[in-house]
XYZ file of C-alpha atoms in Angstrom:
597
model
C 0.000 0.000 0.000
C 1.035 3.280 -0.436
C 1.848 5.893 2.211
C -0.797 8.597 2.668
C 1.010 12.255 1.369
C 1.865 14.073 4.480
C 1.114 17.797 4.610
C 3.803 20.389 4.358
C 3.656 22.801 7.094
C 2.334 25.875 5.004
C -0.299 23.249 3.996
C -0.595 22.657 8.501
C -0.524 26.733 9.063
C -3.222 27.386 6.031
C -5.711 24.517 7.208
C -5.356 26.172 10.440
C -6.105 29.963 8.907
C -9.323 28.339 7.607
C -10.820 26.399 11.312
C -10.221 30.159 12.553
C -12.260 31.762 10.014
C -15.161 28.961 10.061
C -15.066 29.517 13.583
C -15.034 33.268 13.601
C -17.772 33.278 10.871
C -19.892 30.387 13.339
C -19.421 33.246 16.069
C -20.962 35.814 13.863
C -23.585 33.941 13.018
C -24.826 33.418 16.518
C -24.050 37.329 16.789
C -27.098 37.759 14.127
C -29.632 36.939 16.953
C -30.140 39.820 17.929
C -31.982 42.935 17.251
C -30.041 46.060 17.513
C -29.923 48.177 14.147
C -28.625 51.568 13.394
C -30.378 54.288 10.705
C -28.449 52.778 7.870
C -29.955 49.012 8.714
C -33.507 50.444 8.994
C -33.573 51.299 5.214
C -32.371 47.684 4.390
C -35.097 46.430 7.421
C -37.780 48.824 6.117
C -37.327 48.275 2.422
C -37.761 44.637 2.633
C -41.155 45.132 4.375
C -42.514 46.316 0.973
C -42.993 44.724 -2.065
C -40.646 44.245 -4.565
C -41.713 47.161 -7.109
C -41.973 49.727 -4.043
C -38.306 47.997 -2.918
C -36.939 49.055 -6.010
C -38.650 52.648 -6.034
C -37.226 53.354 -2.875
C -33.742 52.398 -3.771
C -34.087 54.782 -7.091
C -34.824 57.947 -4.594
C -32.063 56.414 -2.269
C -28.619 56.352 -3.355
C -27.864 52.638 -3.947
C -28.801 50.445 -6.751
C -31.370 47.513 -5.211
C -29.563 44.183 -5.777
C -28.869 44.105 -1.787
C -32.535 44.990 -0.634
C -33.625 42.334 -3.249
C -31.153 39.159 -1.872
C -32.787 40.260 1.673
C -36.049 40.403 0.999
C -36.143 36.980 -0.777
C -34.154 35.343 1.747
C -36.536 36.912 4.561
C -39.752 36.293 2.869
C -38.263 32.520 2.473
C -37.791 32.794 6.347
C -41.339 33.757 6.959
C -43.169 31.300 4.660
C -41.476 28.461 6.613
C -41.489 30.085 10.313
C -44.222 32.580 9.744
C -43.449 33.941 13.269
C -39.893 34.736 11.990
C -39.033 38.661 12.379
C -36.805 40.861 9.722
C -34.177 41.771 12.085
C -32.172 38.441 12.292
C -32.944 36.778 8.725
C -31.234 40.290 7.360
C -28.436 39.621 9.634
C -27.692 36.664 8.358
C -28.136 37.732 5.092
C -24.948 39.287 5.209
C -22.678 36.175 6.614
C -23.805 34.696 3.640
C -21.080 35.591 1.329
C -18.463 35.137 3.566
C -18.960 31.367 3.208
C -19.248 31.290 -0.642
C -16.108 32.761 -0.957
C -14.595 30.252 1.954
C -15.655 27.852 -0.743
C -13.993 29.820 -3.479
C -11.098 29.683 -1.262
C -10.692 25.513 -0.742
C -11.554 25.311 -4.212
C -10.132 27.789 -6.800
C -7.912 29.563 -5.237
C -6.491 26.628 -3.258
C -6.204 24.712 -6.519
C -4.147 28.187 -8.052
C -1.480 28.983 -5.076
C -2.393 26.194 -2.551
C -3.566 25.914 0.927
C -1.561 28.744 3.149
C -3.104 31.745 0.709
C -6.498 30.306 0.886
C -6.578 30.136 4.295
C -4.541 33.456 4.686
C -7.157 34.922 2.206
C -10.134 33.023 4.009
C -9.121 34.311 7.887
C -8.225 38.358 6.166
C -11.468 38.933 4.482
C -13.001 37.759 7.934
C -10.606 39.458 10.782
C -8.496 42.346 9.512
C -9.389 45.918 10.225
C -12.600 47.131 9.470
C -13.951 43.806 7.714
C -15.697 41.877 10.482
C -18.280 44.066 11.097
C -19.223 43.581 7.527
C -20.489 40.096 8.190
C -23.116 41.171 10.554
C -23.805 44.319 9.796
C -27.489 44.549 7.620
C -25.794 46.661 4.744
C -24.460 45.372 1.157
C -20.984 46.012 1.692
C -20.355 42.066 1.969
C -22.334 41.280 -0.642
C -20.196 43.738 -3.074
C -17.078 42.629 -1.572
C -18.107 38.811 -2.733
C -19.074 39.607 -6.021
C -16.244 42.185 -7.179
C -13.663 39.003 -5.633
C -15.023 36.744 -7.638
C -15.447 38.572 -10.392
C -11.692 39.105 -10.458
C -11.038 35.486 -9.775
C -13.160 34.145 -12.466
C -11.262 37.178 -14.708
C -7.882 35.468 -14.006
C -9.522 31.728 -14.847
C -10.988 33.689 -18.328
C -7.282 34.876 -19.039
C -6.018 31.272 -18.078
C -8.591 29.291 -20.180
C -8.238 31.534 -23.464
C -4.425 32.647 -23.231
C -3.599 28.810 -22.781
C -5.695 27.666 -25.022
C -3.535 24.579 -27.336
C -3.345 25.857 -30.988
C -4.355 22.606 -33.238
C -1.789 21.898 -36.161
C -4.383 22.989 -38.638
C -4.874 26.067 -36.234
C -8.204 25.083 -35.639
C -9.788 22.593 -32.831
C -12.469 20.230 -34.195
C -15.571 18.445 -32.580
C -14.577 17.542 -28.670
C -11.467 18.854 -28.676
C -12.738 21.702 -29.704
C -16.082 22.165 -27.230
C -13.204 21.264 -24.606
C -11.235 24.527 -25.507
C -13.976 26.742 -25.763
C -16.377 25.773 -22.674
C -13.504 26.790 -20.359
C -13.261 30.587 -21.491
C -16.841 30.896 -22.089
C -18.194 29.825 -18.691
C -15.001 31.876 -16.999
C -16.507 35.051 -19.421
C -20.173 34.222 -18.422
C -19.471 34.107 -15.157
C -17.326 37.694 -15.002
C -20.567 39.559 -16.602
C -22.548 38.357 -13.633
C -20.630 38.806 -10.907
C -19.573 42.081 -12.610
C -23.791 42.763 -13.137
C -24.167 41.622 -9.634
C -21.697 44.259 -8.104
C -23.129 47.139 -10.325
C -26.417 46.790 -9.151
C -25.198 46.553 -5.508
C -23.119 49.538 -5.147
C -21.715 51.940 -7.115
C -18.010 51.483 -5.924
C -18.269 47.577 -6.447
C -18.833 48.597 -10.087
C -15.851 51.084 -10.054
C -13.691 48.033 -8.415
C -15.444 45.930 -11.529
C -14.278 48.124 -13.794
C -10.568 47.894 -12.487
C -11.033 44.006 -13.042
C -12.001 44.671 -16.879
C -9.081 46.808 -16.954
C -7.203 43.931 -15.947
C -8.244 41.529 -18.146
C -7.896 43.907 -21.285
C -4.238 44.911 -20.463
C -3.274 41.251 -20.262
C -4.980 40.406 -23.636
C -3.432 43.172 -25.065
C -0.239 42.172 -23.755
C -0.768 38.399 -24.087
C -3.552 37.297 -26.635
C -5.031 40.543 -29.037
C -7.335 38.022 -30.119
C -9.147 37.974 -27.369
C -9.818 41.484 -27.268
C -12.958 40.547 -29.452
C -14.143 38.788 -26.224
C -13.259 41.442 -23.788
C -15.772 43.874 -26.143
C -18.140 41.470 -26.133
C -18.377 41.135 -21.910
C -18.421 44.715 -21.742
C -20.979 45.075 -24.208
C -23.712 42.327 -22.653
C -22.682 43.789 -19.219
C -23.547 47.659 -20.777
C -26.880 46.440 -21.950
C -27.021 44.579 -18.242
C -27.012 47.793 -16.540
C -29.226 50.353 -19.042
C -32.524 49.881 -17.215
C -30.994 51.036 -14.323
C -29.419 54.181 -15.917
C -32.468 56.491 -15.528
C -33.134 56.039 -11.825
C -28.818 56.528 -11.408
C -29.536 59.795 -13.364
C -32.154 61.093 -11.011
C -29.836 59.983 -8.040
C -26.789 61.760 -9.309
C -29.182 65.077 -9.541
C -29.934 64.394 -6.092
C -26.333 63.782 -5.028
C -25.172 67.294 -7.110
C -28.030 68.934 -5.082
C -27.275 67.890 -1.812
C -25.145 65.500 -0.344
C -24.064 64.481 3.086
C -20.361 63.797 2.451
C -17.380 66.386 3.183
C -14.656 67.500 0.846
C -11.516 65.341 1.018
C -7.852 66.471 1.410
C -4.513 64.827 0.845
C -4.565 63.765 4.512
C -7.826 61.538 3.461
C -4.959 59.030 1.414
C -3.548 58.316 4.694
C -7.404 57.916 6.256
C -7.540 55.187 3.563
C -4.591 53.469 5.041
C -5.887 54.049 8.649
C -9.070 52.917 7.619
C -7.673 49.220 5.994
C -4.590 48.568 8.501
C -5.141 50.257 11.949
C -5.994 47.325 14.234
C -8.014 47.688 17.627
C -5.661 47.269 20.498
C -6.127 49.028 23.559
C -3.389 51.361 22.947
C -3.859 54.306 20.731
C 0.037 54.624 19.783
C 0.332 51.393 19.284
C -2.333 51.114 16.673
C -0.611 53.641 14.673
C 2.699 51.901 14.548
C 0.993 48.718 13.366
C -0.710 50.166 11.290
C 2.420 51.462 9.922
C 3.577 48.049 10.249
C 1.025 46.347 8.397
C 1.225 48.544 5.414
C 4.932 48.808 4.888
C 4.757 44.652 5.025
C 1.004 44.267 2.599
C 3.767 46.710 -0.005
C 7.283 44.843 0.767
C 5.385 41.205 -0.033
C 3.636 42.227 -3.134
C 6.385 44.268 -4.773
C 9.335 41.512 -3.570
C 6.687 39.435 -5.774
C 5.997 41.247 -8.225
C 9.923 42.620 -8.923
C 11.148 39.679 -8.825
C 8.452 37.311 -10.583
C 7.112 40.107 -13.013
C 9.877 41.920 -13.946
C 12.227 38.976 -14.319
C 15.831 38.631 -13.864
C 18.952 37.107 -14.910
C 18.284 33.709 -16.378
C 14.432 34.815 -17.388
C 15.936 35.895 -20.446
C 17.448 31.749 -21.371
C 16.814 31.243 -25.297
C 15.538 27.961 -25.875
C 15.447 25.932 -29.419
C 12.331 24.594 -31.053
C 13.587 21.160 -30.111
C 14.032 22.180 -26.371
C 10.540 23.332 -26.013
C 9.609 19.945 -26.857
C 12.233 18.764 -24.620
C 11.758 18.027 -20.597
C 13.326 21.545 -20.469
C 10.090 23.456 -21.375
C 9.511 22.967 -17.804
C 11.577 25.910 -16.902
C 9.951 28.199 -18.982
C 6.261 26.931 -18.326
C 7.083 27.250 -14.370
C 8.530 31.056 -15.000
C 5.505 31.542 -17.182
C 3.457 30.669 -13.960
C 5.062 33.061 -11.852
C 4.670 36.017 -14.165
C 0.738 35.070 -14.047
C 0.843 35.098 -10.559
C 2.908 38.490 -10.449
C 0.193 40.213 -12.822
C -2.264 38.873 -11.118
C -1.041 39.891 -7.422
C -0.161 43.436 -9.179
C -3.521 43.488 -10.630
C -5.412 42.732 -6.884
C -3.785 45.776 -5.579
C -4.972 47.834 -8.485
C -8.231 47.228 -8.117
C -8.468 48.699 -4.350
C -5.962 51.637 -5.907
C -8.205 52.325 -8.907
C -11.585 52.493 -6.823
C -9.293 55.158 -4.449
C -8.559 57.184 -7.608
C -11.943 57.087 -8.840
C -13.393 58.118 -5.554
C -11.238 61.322 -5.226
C -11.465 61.780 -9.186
C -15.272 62.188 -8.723
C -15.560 64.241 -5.591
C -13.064 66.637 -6.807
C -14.477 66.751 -10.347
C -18.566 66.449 -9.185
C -19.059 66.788 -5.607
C -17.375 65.318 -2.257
C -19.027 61.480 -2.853
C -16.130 58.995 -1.376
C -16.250 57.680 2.418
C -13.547 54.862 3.525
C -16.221 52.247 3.771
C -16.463 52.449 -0.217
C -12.849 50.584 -0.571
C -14.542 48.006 1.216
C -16.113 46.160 -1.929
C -12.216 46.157 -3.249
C -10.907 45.014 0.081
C -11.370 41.531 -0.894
C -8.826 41.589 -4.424
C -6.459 43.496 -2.290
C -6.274 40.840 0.632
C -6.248 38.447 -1.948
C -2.519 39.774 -3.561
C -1.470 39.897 -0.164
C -2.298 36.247 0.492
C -0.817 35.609 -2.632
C 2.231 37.512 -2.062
C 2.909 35.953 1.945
C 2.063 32.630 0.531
C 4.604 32.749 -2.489
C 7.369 34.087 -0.271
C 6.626 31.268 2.636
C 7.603 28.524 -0.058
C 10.700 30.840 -1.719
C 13.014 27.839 -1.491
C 11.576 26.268 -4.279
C 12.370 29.802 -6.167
C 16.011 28.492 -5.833
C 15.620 25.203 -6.345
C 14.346 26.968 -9.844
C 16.827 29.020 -10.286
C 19.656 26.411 -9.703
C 17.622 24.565 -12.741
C 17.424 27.833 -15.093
C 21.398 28.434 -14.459
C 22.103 24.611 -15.142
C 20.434 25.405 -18.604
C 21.750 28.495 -19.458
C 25.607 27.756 -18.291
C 25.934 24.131 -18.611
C 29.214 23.431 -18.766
C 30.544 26.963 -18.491
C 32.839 27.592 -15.706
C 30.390 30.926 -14.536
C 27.628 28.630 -13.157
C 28.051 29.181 -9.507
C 28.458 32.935 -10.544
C 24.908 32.316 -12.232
C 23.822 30.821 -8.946
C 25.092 33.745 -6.834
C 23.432 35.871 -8.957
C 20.226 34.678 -9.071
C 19.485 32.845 -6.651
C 17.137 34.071 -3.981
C 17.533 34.543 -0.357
C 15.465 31.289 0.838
C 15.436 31.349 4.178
C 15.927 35.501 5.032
C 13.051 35.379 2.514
C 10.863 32.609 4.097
C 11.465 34.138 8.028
C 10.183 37.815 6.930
C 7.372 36.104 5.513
C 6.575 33.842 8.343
C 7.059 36.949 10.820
C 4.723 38.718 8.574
C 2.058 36.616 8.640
C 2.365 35.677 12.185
C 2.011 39.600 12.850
C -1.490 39.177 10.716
C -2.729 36.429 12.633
C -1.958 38.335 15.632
C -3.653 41.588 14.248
C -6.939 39.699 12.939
C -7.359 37.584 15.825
C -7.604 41.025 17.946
C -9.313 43.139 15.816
C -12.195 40.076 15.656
C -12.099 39.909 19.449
C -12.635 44.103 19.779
C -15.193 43.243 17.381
C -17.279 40.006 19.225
C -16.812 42.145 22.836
C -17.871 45.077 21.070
C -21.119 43.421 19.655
C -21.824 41.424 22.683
C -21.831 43.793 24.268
C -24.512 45.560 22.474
C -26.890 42.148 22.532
C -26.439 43.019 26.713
C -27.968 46.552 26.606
C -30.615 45.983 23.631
C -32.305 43.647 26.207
C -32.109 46.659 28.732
C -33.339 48.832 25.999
C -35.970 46.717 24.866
C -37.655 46.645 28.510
C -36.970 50.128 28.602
C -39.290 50.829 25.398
C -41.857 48.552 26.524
C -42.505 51.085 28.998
C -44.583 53.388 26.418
C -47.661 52.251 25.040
C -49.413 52.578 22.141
C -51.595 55.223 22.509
C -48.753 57.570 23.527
C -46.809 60.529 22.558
C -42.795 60.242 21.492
C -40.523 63.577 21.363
C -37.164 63.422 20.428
C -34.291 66.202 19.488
C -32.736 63.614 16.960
C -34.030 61.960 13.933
C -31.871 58.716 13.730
C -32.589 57.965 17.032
C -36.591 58.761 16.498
C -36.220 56.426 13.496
C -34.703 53.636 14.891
C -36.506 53.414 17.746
C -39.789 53.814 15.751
C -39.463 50.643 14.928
C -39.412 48.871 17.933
C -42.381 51.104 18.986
C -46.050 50.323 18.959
C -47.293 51.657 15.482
C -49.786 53.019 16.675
C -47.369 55.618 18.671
C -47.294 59.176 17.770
C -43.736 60.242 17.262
C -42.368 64.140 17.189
C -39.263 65.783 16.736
C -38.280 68.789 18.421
C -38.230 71.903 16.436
C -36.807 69.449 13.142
C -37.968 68.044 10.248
C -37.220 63.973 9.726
C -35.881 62.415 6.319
C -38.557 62.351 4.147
C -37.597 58.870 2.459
C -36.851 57.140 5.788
C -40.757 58.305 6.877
C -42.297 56.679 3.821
C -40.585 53.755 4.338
C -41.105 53.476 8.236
C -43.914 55.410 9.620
C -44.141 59.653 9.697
C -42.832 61.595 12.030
C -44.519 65.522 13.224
C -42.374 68.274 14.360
C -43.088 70.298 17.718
C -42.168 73.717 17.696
C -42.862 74.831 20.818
C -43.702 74.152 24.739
C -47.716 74.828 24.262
C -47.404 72.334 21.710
C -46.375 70.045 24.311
C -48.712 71.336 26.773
C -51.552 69.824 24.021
C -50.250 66.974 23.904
C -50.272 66.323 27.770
C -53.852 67.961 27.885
C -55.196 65.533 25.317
C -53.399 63.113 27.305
C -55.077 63.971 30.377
C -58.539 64.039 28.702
C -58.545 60.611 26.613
C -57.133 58.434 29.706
C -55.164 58.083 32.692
C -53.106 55.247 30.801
C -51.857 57.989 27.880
C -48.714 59.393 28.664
C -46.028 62.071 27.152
C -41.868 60.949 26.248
C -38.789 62.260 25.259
C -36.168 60.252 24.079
C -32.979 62.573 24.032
C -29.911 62.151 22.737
C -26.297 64.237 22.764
C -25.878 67.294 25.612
C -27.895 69.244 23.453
C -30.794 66.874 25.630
C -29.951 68.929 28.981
C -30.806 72.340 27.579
C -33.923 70.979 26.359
C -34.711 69.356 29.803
C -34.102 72.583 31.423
C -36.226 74.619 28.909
C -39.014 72.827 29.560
C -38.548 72.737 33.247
C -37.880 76.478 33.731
C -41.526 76.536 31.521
C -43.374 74.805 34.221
C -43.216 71.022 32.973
C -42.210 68.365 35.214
C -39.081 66.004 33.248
C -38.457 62.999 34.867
C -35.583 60.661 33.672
C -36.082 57.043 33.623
C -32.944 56.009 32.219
C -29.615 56.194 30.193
C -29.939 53.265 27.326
C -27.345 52.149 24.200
C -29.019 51.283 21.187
C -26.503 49.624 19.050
C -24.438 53.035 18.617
C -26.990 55.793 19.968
C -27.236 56.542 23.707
C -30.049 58.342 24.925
C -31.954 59.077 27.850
C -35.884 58.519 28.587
C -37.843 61.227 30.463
C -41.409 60.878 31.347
C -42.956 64.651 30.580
C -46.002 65.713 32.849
C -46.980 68.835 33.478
C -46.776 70.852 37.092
C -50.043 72.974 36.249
C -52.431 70.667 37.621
C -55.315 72.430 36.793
C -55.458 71.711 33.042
């Protein structure tokens, strides 16, 4: 019998990477049971209460295409019809772990099968842990979603460059009957598959389809480069995925007059490049200093992998150049060159992952200098995956470097056999294995160390939250549903609208709510004044002893109200101080010290 293959240990470490990110992604799930939301989530939570046509009407006024609010709503109706006492709250939660598995699958699969075990697993336990990323898997907001579909939109690019670049030329130059449904499947299915996921991020977000866009880029420079041929098929994707996307072009004209009109974002300056860093690398240790050094850290090592990768792979050096006879391509020496081929690949490819996350940068700033300020750091996040990805790539390539000069030694047998210079060949291009392989290894160690943290912040931070919602929740039950709601904040009024009775009249104080987030929800009145209040506690008095007057403040701003209403005779009582996922605010029972109305 034969002896079972033993793993190597970068096979050990990246099985490892990928029982931490099944586990962290099991620990988010269980996180999803729970109902706190913020006034972002109660779009996606409000939308999905509506049908499908008034789903997609709200999403044209909004500022997002409706792919997200559509995946959501199906899954949550699907939840319903078999548990009909199911909520909306958790089924949207887990919505968004969803595509954190299907690309764990993508990872023991294709990329596994492309640059083996340790980079899936690196790329598996990044997309889940590092900086910024975790909350992404609970959070009710389509930010994983567009992260899944622009990453494998690129990887399915790279298997569409593979399939037709390397396609084998017939000696007729043509492939007939099987053989030749066996060369053209391949490409076709790769191409098919790039026009949906591209689609699929387009109608999710509009920086996903930016970050799509880099990936065609991609593609077309390496045809270009590679096979012109195929340029003919690069037209072709664009051109279906063009048509994809015009019956959405009207409602993203009417948003972009919106956007020009008004907008809610703030100019960026040259110190927002250096946000973008913060925003991908700084971890979430306790210590403010040290953050910023790893953070530092963690860039100057995500650059130093991919361009000791790149350089060296890409650009090529010394022996790359070996001229080989017709007869030695046929030979067992084509090896060489088809390994080296492999490595440029990977080098483009790596190069081409970081691109992606730069281009959607450069877009961003590009349009909010040219248009209007329209680019927050969360809108790298769709990119974040390809970017992660090259890094992977890049760690995992430099972890197995002694097979680099194991190559080399091979390419300077070929080129100088026989020649006294071949240890001078050797010395020149042969690679520092092991410095190599230790800086990588520390590297990725220093990841590990960084995600494991930054998921921990993250679990404390949302269990945390699941604590006080409870406290929260009993603390809402308190007001019924005949009574009267004021607040001085309209997120806060919105959010907690929904966890109200319906039938609860809700006010803001001297402001005017969003207009979209009322016609999705429930409307919202303004009070202008303390007589206004005063009518509301008479009617109170008069329709029942069991109607009663609230204000649910929020910021400092909440003590000056207090106090104007006291020094005008009312009677504020505070019940409370509650967290609602990120808003605190306090609950005051209103009554009024003029007893004779």
């Amino acid at each position: 019998m034969e002896k079972k293959a033993k793993f190597s240990g970068r096979e050990i470490a990246g099985f490892i990477l990928l029982g931490l990110s099944l586990f962290m992604l099991g620990r988010s799930v269980m996180l999803c049971f729970s109902n706190d939301i913020w006034y972002d989530e109660l779009f996606t939570v409000g939308m999905v209460e509506h049908s499908y046509g008034e789903l997609v009407r709200f999403t044209a006024a909004d500022v997002h295409p409706p792919l997200y609010y559509c995946i959501v709503k199906l899954f949550v109706d699907l939840c319903k019809l078999i548990m009909p006492e199911a909520g909306t709250v958790i089924p949207a939660k887990i919505v968004s772990v969803m595509p954190y598995f299907i690309l764990m699958f993508y990872s023991v699969t294709l990329i596994r099968k492309r640059s083996g075990m340790l980079t899936a697993g690196l790329f598996s336990f990044c997309i889940v842990a590092m900086p910024q990323l975790s909350a992404y898997t609970v959070e009710m907001r389509m930010y994983g979603w567009a992260l899944f579909f622009v990453t494998a939109a690129f990887l399915h690019a790279r298997e569409l460059i593979l399939s037709y670049v390397n396609r084998e030329p017939k000696p007729n130059g043509y492939a007939v009957g099987e053989a030749a449904g066996r060369q053209v499947w391949p490409y076709l299915l790769n191409a098919a598959a790039l026009v949906l996921y591209g689609l699929a991020a387009a109608y999710t977000q509009y920086f996903a389809c930016a970050a799509v866009g880099m990936v065609y880029l991609y593609v077309l420079i390496v045809l270009i480069l590679q096979k012109r041929s195929g340029i003919r098929l690069w037209f072709f994707c664009v051109g279906v995925s063009a048509a994809g996307y015009v019956p959405w072009l009207f409602a993203l004209a009417g948003q972009l007059r919106a956007v020009g009109e008004n907008y809610w974002i703030l100019p960026l300056t040259w110190r927002s490049l250096g946000g973008c860093v913060k925003f991908l690398m700084k971890p979430a240790f306790h210590s403010e200093g040290l953050n910023v050094v790893l953070a530092v850290v963690l860039f100057c090592g995500c650059g130093a992998s991919v361009s000791y990768v790149v350089v060296r792979d890409l650009l090529g050096r010394g022996c790359s150049g070996l001229e080989m006879t017709k007869d030695d391509k046929l030979s067992h020496n084509s090896r060489v060159l088809d390994i080296q081929a492999q490595e440029k690949e990977k080098a483009v490819f790596v190069l081409a992952g970081i691109g992606v996350l730069a281009g959607v940068v450069v877009f961003g700033f590009a349009a909010s200098i040219l248009f209007r300020p329209v680019f927050v750091y969360r809108y790298m996040i769709p990119a974040a995956g390809c970017f992660w990805l090259s890094v992977a790539m890049a760690v995992g390539e430099l972890c197995k470097s002694k097979r680099f000069a194991e190559l080399d030694d091979e390419l300077c047998k070929l080129e100088m056999s026989g020649k006294p210079d071949y240890e001078l060949c050797k010395l020149k291009n042969g690679r520092p294995a092991a410095v190599t392989r230790t800086a990588a290894c520390t590297f990725l160690i220093l990841l590990v160390i960084i995600g494991l943290r930054d998921y921990r912040a993250f679990m404390g931070e949302e269990e945390y939250k699941v604590v006080c919602m409870r406290e929260t929740q009993t603390a809402l039950s308190l007001i019924g549903p005949e009574d009267d709601i004021l607040y001085n904040f309209d997120q806060v009024q919105a959010v907690t609208g929904y966890f109200l009775p319906q039938t609860a009249k809700r006010y803001l104080w001297r402001v005017e709510g969003e207009k979209l987030i009322q016609e999705i929800t429930s409307p919202c009145g303004t009070v202008e004044d303390v007589d206004q209040i005063r009518t509301l506690l008479r009617t109170a008095k008069e329709e029942g002893e069991y109607k009663d007057v609230w204000f649910i403040g929020s910021f400092n701003s909440r003590e000056d109200i207090v106090k104007e209403w006291q020094d005008a005779g009312l009677e504020v009582e505070q019940m409370g101080s509650f967290l609602l996922e990120r808003y605190w605010f306090n609950l005051y029972k209103i009554s009024d010290s003029d007893h004779t109305i």
